Backbone as XML, in Angstrom:
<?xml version="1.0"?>
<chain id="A" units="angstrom">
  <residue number="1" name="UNK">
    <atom name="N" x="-16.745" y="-10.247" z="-6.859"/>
    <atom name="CA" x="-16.018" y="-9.910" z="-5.649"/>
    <atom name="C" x="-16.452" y="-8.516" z="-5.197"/>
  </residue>
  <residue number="2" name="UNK">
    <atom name="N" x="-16.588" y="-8.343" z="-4.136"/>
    <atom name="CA" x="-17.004" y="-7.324" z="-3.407"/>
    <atom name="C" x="-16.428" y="-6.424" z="-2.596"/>
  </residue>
  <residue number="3" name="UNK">
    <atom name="N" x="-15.778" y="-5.222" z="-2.945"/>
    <atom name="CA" x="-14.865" y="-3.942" z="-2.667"/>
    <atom name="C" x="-15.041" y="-3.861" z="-0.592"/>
  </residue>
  <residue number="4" name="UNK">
    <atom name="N" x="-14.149" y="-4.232" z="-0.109"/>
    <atom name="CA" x="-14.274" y="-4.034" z="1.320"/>
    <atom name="C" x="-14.323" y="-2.856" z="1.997"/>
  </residue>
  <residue number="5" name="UNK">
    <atom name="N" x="-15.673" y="-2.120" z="1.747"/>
    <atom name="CA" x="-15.673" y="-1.231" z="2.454"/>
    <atom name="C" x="-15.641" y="-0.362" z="3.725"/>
  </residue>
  <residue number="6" name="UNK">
    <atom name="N" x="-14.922" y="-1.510" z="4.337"/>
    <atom name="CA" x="-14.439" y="-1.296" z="5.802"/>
    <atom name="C" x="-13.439" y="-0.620" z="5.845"/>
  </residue>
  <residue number="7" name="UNK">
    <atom name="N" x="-12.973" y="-1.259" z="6.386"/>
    <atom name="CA" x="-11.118" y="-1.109" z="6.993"/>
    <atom name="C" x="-10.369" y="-0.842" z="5.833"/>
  </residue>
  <residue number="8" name="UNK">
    <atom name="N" x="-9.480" y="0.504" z="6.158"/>
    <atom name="CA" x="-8.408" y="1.101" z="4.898"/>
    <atom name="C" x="-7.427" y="0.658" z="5.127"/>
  </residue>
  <residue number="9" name="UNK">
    <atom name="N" x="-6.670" y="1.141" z="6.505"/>
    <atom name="CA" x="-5.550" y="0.168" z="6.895"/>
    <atom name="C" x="-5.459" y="-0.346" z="8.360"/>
  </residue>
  <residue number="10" name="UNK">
    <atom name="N" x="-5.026" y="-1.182" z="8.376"/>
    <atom name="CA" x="-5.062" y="-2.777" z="9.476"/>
    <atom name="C" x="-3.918" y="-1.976" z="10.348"/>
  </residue>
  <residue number="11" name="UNK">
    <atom name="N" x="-3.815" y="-1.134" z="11.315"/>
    <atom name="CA" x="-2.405" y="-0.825" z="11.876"/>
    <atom name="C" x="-1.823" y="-1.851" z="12.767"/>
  </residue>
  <residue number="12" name="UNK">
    <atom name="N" x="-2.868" y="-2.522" z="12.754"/>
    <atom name="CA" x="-2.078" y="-3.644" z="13.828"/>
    <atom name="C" x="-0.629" y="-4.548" z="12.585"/>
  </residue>
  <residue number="13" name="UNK">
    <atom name="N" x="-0.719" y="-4.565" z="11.257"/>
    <atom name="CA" x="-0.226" y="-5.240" z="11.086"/>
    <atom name="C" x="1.423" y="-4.472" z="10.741"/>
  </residue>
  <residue number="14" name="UNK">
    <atom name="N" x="1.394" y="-3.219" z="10.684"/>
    <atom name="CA" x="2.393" y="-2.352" z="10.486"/>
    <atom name="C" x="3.044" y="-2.312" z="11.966"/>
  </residue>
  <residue number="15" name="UNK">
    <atom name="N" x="2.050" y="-1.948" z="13.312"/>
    <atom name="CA" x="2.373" y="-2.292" z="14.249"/>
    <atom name="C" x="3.681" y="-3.411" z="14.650"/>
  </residue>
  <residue number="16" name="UNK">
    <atom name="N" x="3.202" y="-4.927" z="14.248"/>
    <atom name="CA" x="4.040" y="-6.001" z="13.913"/>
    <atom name="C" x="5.524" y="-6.044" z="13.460"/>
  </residue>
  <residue number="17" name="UNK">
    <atom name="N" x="4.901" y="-5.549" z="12.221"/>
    <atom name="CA" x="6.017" y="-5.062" z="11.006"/>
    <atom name="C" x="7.273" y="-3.926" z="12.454"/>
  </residue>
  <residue number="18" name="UNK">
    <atom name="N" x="6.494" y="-3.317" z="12.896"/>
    <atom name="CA" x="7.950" y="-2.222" z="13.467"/>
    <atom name="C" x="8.577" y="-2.641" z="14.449"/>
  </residue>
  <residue number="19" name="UNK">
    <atom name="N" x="7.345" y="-4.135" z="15.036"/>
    <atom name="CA" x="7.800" y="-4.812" z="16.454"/>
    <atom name="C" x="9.549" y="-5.320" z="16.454"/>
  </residue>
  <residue number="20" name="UNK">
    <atom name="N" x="9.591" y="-5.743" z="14.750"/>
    <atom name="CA" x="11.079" y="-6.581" z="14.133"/>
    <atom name="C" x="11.972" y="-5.318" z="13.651"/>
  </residue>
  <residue number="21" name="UNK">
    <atom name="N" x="11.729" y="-4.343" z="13.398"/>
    <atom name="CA" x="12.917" y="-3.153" z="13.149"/>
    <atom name="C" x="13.026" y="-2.107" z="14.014"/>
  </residue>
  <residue number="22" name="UNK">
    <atom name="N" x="13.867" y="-1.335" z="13.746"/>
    <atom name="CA" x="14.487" y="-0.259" z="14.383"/>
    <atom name="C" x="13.406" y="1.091" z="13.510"/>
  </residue>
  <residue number="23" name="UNK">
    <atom name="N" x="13.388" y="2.203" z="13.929"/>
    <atom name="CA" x="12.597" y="3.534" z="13.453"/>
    <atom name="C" x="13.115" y="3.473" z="11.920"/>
  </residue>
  <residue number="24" name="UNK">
    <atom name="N" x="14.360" y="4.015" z="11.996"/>
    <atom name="CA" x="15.027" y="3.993" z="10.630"/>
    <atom name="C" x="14.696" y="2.912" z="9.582"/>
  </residue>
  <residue number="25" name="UNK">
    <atom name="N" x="14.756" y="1.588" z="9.846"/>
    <atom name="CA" x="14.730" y="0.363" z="9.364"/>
    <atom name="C" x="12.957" y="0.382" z="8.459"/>
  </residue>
  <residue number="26" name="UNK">
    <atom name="N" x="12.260" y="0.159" z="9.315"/>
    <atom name="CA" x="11.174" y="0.551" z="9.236"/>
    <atom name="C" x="10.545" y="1.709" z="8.363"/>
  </residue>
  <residue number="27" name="UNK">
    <atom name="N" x="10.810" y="2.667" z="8.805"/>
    <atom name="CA" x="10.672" y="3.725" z="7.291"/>
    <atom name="C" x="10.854" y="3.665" z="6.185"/>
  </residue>
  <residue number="28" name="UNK">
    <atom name="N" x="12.040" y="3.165" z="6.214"/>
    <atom name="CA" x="12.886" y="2.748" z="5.180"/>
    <atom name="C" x="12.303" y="1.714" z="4.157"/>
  </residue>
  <residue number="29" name="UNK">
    <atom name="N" x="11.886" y="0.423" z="4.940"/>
    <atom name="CA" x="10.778" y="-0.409" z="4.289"/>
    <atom name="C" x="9.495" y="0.130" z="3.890"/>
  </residue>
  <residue number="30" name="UNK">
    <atom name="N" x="9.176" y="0.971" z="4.866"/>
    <atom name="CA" x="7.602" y="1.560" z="4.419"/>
    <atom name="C" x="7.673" y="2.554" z="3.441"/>
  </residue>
  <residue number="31" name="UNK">
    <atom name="N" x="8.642" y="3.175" z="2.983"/>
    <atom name="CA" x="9.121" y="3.851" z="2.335"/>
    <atom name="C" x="9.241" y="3.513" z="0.823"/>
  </residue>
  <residue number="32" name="UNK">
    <atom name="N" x="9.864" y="2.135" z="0.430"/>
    <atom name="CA" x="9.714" y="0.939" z="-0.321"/>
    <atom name="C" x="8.827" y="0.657" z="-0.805"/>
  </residue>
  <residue number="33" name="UNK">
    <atom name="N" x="8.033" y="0.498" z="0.157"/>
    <atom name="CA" x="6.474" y="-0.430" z="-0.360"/>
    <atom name="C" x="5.439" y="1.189" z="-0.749"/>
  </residue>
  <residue number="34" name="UNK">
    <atom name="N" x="5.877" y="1.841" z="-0.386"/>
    <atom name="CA" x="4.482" y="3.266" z="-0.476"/>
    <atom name="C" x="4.709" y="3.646" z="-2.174"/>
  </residue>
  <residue number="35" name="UNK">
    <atom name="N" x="6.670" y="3.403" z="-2.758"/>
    <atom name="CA" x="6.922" y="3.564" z="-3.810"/>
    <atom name="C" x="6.163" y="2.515" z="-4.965"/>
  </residue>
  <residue number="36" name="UNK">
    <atom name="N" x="6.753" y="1.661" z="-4.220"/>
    <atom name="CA" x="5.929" y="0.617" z="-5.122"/>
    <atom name="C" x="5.029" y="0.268" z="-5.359"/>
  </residue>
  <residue number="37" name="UNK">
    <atom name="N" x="3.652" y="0.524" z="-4.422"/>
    <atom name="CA" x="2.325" y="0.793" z="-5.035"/>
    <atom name="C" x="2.099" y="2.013" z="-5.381"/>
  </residue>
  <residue number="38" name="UNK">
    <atom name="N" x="2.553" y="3.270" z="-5.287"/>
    <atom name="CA" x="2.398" y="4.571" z="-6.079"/>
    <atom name="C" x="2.925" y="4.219" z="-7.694"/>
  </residue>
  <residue number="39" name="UNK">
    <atom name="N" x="3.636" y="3.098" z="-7.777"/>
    <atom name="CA" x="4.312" y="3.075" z="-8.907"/>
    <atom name="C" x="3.112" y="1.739" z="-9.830"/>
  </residue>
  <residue number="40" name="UNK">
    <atom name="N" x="2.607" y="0.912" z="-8.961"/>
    <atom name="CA" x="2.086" y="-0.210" z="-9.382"/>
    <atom name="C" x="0.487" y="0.747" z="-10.439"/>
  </residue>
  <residue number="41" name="UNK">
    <atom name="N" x="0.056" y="1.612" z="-8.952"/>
    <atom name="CA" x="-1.234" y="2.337" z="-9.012"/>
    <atom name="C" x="-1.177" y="3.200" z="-10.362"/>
  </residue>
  <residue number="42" name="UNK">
    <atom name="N" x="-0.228" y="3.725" z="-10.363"/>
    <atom name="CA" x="0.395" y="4.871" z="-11.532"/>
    <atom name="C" x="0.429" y="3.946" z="-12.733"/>
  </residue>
  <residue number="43" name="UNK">
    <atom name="N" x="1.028" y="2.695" z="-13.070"/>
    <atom name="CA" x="1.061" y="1.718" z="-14.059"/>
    <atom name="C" x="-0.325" y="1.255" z="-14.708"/>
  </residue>
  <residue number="44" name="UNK">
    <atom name="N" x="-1.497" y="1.011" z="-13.907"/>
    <atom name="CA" x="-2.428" y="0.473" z="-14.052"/>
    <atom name="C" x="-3.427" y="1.524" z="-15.120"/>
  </residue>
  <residue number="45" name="UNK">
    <atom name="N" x="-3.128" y="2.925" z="-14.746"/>
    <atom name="CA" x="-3.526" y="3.481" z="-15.657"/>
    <atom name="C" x="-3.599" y="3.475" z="-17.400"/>
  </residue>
  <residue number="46" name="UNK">
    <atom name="N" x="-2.475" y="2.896" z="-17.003"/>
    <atom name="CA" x="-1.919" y="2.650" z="-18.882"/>
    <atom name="C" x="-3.202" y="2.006" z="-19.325"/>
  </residue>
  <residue number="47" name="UNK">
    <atom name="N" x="-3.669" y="2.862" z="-20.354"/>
    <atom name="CA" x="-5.001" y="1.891" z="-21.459"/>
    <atom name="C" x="-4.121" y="1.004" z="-22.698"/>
  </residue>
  <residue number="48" name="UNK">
    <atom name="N" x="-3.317" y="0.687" z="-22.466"/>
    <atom name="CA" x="-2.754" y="0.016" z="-23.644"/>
    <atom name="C" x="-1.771" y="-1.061" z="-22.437"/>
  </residue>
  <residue number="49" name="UNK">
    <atom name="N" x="-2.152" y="-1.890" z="-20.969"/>
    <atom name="CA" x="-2.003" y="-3.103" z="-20.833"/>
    <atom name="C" x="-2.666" y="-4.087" z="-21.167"/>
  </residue>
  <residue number="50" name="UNK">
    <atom name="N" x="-2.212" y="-5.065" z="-21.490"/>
    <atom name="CA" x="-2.694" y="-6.029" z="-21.736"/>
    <atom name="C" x="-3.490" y="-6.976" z="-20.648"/>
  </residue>
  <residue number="51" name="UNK">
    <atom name="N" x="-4.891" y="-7.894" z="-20.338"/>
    <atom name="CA" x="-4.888" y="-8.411" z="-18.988"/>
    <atom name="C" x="-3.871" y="-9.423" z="-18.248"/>
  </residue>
  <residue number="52" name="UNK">
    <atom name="N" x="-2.776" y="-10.191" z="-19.107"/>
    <atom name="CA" x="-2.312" y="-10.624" z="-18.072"/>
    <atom name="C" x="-1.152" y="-9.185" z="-17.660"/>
  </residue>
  <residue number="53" name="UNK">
    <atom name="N" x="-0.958" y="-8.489" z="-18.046"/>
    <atom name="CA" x="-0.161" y="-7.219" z="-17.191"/>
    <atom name="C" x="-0.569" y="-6.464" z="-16.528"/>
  </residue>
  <residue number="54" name="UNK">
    <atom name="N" x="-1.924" y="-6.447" z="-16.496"/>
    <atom name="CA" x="-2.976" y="-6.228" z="-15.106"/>
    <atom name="C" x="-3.162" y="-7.288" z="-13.853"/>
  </residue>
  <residue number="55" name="UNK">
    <atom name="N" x="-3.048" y="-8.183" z="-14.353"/>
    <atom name="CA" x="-3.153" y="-9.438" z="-13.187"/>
    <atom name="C" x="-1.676" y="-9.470" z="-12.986"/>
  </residue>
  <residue number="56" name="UNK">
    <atom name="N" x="-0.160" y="-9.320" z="-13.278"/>
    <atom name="CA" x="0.801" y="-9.481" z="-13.097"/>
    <atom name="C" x="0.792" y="-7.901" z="-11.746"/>
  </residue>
  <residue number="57" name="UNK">
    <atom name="N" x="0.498" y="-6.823" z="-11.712"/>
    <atom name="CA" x="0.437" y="-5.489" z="-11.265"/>
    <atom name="C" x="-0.405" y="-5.706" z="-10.408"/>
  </residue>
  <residue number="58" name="UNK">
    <atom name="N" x="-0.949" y="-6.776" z="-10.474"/>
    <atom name="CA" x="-2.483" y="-6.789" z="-9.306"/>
    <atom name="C" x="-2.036" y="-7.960" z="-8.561"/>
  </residue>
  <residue number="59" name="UNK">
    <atom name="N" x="-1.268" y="-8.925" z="-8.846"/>
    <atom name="CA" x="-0.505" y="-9.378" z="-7.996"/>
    <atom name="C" x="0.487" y="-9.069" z="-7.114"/>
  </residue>
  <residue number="60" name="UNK">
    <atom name="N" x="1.159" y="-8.134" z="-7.760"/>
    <atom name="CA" x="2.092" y="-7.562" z="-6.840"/>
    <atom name="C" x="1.203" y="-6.604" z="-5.504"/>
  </residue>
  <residue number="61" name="UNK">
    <atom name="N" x="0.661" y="-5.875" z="-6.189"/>
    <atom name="CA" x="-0.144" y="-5.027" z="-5.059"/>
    <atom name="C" x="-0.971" y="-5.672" z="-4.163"/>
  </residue>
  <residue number="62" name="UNK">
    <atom name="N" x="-1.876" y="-6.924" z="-4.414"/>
    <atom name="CA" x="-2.279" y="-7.784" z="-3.628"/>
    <atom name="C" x="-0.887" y="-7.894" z="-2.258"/>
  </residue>
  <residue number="63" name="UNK">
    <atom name="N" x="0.130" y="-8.780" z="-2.886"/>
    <atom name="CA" x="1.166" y="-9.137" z="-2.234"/>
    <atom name="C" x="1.452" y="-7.810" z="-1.121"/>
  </residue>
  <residue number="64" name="UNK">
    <atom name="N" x="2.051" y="-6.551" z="-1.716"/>
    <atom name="CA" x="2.319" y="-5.008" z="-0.722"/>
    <atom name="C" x="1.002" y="-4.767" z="0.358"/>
  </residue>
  <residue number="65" name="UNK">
    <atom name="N" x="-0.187" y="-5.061" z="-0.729"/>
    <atom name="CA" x="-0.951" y="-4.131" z="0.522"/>
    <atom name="C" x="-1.652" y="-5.044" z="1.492"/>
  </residue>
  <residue number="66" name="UNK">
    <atom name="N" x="-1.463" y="-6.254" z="1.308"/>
    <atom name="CA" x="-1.469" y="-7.750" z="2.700"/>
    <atom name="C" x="-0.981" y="-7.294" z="3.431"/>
  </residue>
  <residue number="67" name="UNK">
    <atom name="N" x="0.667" y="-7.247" z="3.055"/>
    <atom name="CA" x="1.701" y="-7.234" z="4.222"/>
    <atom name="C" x="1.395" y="-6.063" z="5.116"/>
  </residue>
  <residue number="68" name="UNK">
    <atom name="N" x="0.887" y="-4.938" z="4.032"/>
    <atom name="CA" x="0.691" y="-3.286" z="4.984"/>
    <atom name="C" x="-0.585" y="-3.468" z="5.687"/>
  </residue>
  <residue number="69" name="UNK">
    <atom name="N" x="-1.204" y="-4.198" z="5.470"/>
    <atom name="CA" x="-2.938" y="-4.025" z="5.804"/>
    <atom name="C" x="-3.975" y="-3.569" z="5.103"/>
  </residue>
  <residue number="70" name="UNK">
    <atom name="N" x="-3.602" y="-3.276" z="3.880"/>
    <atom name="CA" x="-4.522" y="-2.056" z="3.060"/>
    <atom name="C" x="-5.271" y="-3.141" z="2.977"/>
  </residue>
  <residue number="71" name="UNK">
    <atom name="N" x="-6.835" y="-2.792" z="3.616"/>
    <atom name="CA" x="-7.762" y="-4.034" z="2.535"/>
    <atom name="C" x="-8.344" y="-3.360" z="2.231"/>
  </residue>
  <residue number="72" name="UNK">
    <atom name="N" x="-8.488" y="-2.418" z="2.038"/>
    <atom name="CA" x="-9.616" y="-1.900" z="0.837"/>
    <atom name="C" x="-9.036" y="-2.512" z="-0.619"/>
  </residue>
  <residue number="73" name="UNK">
    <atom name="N" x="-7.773" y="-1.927" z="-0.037"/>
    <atom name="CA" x="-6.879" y="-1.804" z="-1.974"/>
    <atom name="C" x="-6.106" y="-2.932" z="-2.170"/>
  </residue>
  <residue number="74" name="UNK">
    <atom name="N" x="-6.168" y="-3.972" z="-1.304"/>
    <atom name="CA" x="-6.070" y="-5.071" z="-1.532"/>
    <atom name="C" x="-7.387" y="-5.973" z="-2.370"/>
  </residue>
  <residue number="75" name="UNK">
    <atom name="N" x="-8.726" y="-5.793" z="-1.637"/>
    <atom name="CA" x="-9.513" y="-5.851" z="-2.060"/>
    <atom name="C" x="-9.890" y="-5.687" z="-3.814"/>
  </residue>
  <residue number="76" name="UNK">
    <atom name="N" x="-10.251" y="-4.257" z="-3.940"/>
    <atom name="CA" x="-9.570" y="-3.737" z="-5.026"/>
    <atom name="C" x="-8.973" y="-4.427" z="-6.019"/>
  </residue>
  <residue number="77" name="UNK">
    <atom name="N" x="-7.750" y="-4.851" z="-5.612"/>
    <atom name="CA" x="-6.865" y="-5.544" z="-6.676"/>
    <atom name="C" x="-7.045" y="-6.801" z="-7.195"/>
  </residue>
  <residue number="78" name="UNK">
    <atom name="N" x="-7.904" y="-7.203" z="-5.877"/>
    <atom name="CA" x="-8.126" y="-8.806" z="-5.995"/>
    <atom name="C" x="-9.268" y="-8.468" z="-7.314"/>
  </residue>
  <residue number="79" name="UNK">
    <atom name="N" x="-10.274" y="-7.807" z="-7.250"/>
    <atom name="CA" x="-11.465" y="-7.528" z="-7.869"/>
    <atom name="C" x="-11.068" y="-7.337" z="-9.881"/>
  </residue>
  <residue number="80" name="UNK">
    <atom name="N" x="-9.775" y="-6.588" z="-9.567"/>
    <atom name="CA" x="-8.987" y="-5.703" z="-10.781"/>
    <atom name="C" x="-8.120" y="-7.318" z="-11.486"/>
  </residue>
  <residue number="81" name="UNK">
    <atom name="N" x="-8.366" y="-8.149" z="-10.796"/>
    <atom name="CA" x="-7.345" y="-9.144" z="-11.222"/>
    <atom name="C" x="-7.977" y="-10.365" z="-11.824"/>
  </residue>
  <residue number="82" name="UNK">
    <atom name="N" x="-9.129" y="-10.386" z="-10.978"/>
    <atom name="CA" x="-10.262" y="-11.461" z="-11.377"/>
    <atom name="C" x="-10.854" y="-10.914" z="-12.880"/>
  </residue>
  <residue number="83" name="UNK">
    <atom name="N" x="-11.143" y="-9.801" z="-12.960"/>
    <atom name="CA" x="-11.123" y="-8.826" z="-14.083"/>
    <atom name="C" x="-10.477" y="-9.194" z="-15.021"/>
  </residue>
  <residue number="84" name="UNK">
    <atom name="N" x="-9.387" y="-9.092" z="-14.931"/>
    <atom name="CA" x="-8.396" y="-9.045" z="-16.278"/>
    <atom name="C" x="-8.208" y="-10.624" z="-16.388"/>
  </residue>
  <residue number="85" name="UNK">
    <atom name="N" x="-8.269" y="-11.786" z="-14.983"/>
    <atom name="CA" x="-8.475" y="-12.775" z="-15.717"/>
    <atom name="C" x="-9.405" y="-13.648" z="-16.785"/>
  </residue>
  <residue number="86" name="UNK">
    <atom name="N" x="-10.555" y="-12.876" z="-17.163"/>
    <atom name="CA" x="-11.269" y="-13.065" z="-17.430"/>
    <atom name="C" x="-11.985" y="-12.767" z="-18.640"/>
  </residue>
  <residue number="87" name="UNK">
    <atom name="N" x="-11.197" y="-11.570" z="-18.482"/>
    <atom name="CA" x="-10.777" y="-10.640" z="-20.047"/>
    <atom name="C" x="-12.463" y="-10.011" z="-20.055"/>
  </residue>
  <residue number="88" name="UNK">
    <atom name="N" x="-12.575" y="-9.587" z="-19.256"/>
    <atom name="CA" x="-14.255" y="-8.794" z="-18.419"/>
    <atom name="C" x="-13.704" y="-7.152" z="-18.735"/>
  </residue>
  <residue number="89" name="UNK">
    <atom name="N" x="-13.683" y="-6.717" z="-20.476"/>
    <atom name="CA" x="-12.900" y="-5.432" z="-20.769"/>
    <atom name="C" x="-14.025" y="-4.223" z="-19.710"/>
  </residue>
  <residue number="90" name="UNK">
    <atom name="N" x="-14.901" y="-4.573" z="-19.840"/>
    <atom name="CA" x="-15.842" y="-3.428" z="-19.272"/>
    <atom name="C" x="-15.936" y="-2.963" z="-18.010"/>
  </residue>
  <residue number="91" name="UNK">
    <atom name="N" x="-15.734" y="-4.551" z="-17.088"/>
    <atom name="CA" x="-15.802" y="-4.511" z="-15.233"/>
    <atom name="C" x="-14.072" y="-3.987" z="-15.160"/>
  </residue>
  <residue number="92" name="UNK">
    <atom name="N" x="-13.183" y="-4.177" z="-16.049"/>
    <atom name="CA" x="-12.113" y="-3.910" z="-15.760"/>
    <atom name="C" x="-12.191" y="-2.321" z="-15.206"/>
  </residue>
  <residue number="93" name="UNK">
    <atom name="N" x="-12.670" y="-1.276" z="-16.495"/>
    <atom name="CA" x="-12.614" y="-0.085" z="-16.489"/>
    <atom name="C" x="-13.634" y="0.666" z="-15.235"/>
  </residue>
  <residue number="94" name="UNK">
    <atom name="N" x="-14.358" y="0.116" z="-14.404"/>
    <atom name="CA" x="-14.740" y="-0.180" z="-13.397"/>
    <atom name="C" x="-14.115" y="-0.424" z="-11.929"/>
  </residue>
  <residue number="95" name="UNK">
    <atom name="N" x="-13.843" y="-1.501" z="-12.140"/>
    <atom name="CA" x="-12.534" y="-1.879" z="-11.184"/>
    <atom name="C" x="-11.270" y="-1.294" z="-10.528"/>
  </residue>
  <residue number="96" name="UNK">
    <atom name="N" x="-10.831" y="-0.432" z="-12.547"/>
    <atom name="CA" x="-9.605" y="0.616" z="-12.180"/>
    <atom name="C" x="-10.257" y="1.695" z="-11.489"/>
  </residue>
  <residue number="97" name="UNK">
    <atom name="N" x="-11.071" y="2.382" z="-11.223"/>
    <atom name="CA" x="-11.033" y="3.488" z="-10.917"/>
    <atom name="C" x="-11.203" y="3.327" z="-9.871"/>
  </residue>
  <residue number="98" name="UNK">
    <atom name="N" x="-11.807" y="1.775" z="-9.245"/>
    <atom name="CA" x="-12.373" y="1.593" z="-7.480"/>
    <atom name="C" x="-10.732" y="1.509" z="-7.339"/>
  </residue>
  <residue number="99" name="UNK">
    <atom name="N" x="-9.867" y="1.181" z="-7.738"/>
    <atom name="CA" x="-8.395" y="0.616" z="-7.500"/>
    <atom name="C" x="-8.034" y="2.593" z="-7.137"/>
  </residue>
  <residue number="100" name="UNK">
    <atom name="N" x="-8.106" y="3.434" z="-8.093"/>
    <atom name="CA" x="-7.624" y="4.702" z="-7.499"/>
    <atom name="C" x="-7.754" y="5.146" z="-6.310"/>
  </residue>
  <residue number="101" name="UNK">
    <atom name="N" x="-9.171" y="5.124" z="-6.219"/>
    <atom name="CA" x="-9.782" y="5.573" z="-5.249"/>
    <atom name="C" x="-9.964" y="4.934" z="-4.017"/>
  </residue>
  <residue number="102" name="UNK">
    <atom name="N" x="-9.437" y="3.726" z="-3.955"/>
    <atom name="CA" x="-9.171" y="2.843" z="-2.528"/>
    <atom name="C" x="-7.592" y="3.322" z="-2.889"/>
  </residue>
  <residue number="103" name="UNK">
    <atom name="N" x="-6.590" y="3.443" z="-3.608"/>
    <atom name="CA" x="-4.960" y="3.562" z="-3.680"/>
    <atom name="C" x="-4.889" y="4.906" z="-2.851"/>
  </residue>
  <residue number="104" name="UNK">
    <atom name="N" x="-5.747" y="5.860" z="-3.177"/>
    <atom name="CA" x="-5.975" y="7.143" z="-2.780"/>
    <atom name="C" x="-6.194" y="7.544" z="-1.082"/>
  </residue>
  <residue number="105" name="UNK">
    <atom name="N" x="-6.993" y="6.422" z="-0.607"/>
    <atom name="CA" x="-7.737" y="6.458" z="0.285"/>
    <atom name="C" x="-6.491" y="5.223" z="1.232"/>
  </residue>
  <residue number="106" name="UNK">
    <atom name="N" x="-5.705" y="4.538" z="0.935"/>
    <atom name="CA" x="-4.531" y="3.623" z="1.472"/>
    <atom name="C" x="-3.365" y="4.288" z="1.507"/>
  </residue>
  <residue number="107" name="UNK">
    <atom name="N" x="-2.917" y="5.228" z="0.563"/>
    <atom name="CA" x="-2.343" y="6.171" z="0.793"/>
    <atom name="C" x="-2.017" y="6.916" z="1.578"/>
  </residue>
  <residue number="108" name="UNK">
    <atom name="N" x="-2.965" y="7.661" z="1.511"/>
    <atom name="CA" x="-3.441" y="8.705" z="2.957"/>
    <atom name="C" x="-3.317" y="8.165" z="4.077"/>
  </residue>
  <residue number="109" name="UNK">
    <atom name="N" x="-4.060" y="7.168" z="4.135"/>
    <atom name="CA" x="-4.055" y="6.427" z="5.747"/>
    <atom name="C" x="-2.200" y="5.847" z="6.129"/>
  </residue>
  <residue number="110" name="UNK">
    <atom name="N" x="-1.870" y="5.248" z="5.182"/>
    <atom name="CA" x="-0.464" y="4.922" z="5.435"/>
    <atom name="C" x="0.265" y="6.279" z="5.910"/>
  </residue>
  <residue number="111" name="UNK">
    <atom name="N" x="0.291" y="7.115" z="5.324"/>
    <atom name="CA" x="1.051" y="8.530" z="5.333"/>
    <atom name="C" x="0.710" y="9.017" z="6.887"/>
  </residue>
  <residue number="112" name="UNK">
    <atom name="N" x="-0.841" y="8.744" z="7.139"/>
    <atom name="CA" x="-1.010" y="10.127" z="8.396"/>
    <atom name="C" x="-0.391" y="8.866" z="9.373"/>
  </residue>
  <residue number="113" name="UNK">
    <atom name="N" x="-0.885" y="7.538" z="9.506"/>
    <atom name="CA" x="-0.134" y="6.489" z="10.716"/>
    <atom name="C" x="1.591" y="7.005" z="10.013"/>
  </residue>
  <residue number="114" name="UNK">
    <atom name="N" x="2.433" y="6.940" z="9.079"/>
    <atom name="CA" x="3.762" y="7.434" z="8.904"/>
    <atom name="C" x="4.009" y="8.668" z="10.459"/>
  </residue>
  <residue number="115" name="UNK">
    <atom name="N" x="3.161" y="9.559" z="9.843"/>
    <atom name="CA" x="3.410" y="10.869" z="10.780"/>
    <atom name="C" x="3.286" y="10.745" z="12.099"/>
  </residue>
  <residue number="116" name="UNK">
    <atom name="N" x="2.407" y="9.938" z="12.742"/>
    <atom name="CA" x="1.479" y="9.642" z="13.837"/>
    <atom name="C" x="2.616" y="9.130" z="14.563"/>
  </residue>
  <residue number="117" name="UNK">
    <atom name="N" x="2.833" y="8.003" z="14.445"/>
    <atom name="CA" x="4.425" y="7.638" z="14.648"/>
    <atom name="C" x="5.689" y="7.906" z="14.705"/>
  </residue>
  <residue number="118" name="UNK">
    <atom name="N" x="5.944" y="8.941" z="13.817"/>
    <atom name="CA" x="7.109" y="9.686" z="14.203"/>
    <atom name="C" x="6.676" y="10.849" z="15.235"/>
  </residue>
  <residue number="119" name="UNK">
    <atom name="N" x="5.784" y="10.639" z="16.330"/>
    <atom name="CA" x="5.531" y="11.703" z="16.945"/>
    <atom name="C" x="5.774" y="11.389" z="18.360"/>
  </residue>
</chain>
């Protein structure tokens, strides 16, 4: 699988996402989901998961960063998941660090559209 080095985040689909809430509402969710892949991203580090608790963490983040648009780090995860299904110990340690560094780079982009918007 091949790391999408395009597009970080999709704003059209957050766009969407705010078409159905209110400002507050909306933050609030994005707020949610920014925790929960800071928390997923932060987890993955652990050298003592096991692969299906990498593919369980790489599912979830698949799932968050669809809904947000992230395809890099959607991408990423998909890559990090096929990985651990496979029990591929070497492409894993590989994989994680493209997973930082697209989390890093989805991050950011979520945060400055955050700001951009409240403006």
């Amino acid at each position: 699988m091949i790391i999408d080095e395009g597009t970080v985040l999709d704003a059209g689909k957050l766009l969407r996402m705010r078409g159905y809430l209110d400002l507050v509402g909306f933050r609030d969710i994005i707020g949610e989901f920014e925790t929960a892949i800071e928390q997923r991203l932060l987890n993955l580090q652990s050298l003592e998961l096991s692969p299906s608790q990498i593919e369980a963490i790489c599912h979830d983040l698949i799932n968050f960063t669809g809904t947000l648009g992230m395809c890099q780090l959607m991408s990423a995860a998909e890559r990090l998941r096929e990985c651990a299904r496979h029990h591929a110990r070497a492409e894993m340690l590989s994989a994680q660090v493209e997973m930082k560094y697209a989390g890093e780079r989805a991050m950011a982009a979520l945060r400055a559209y955050m700001e951009a918007a409240s403006d």
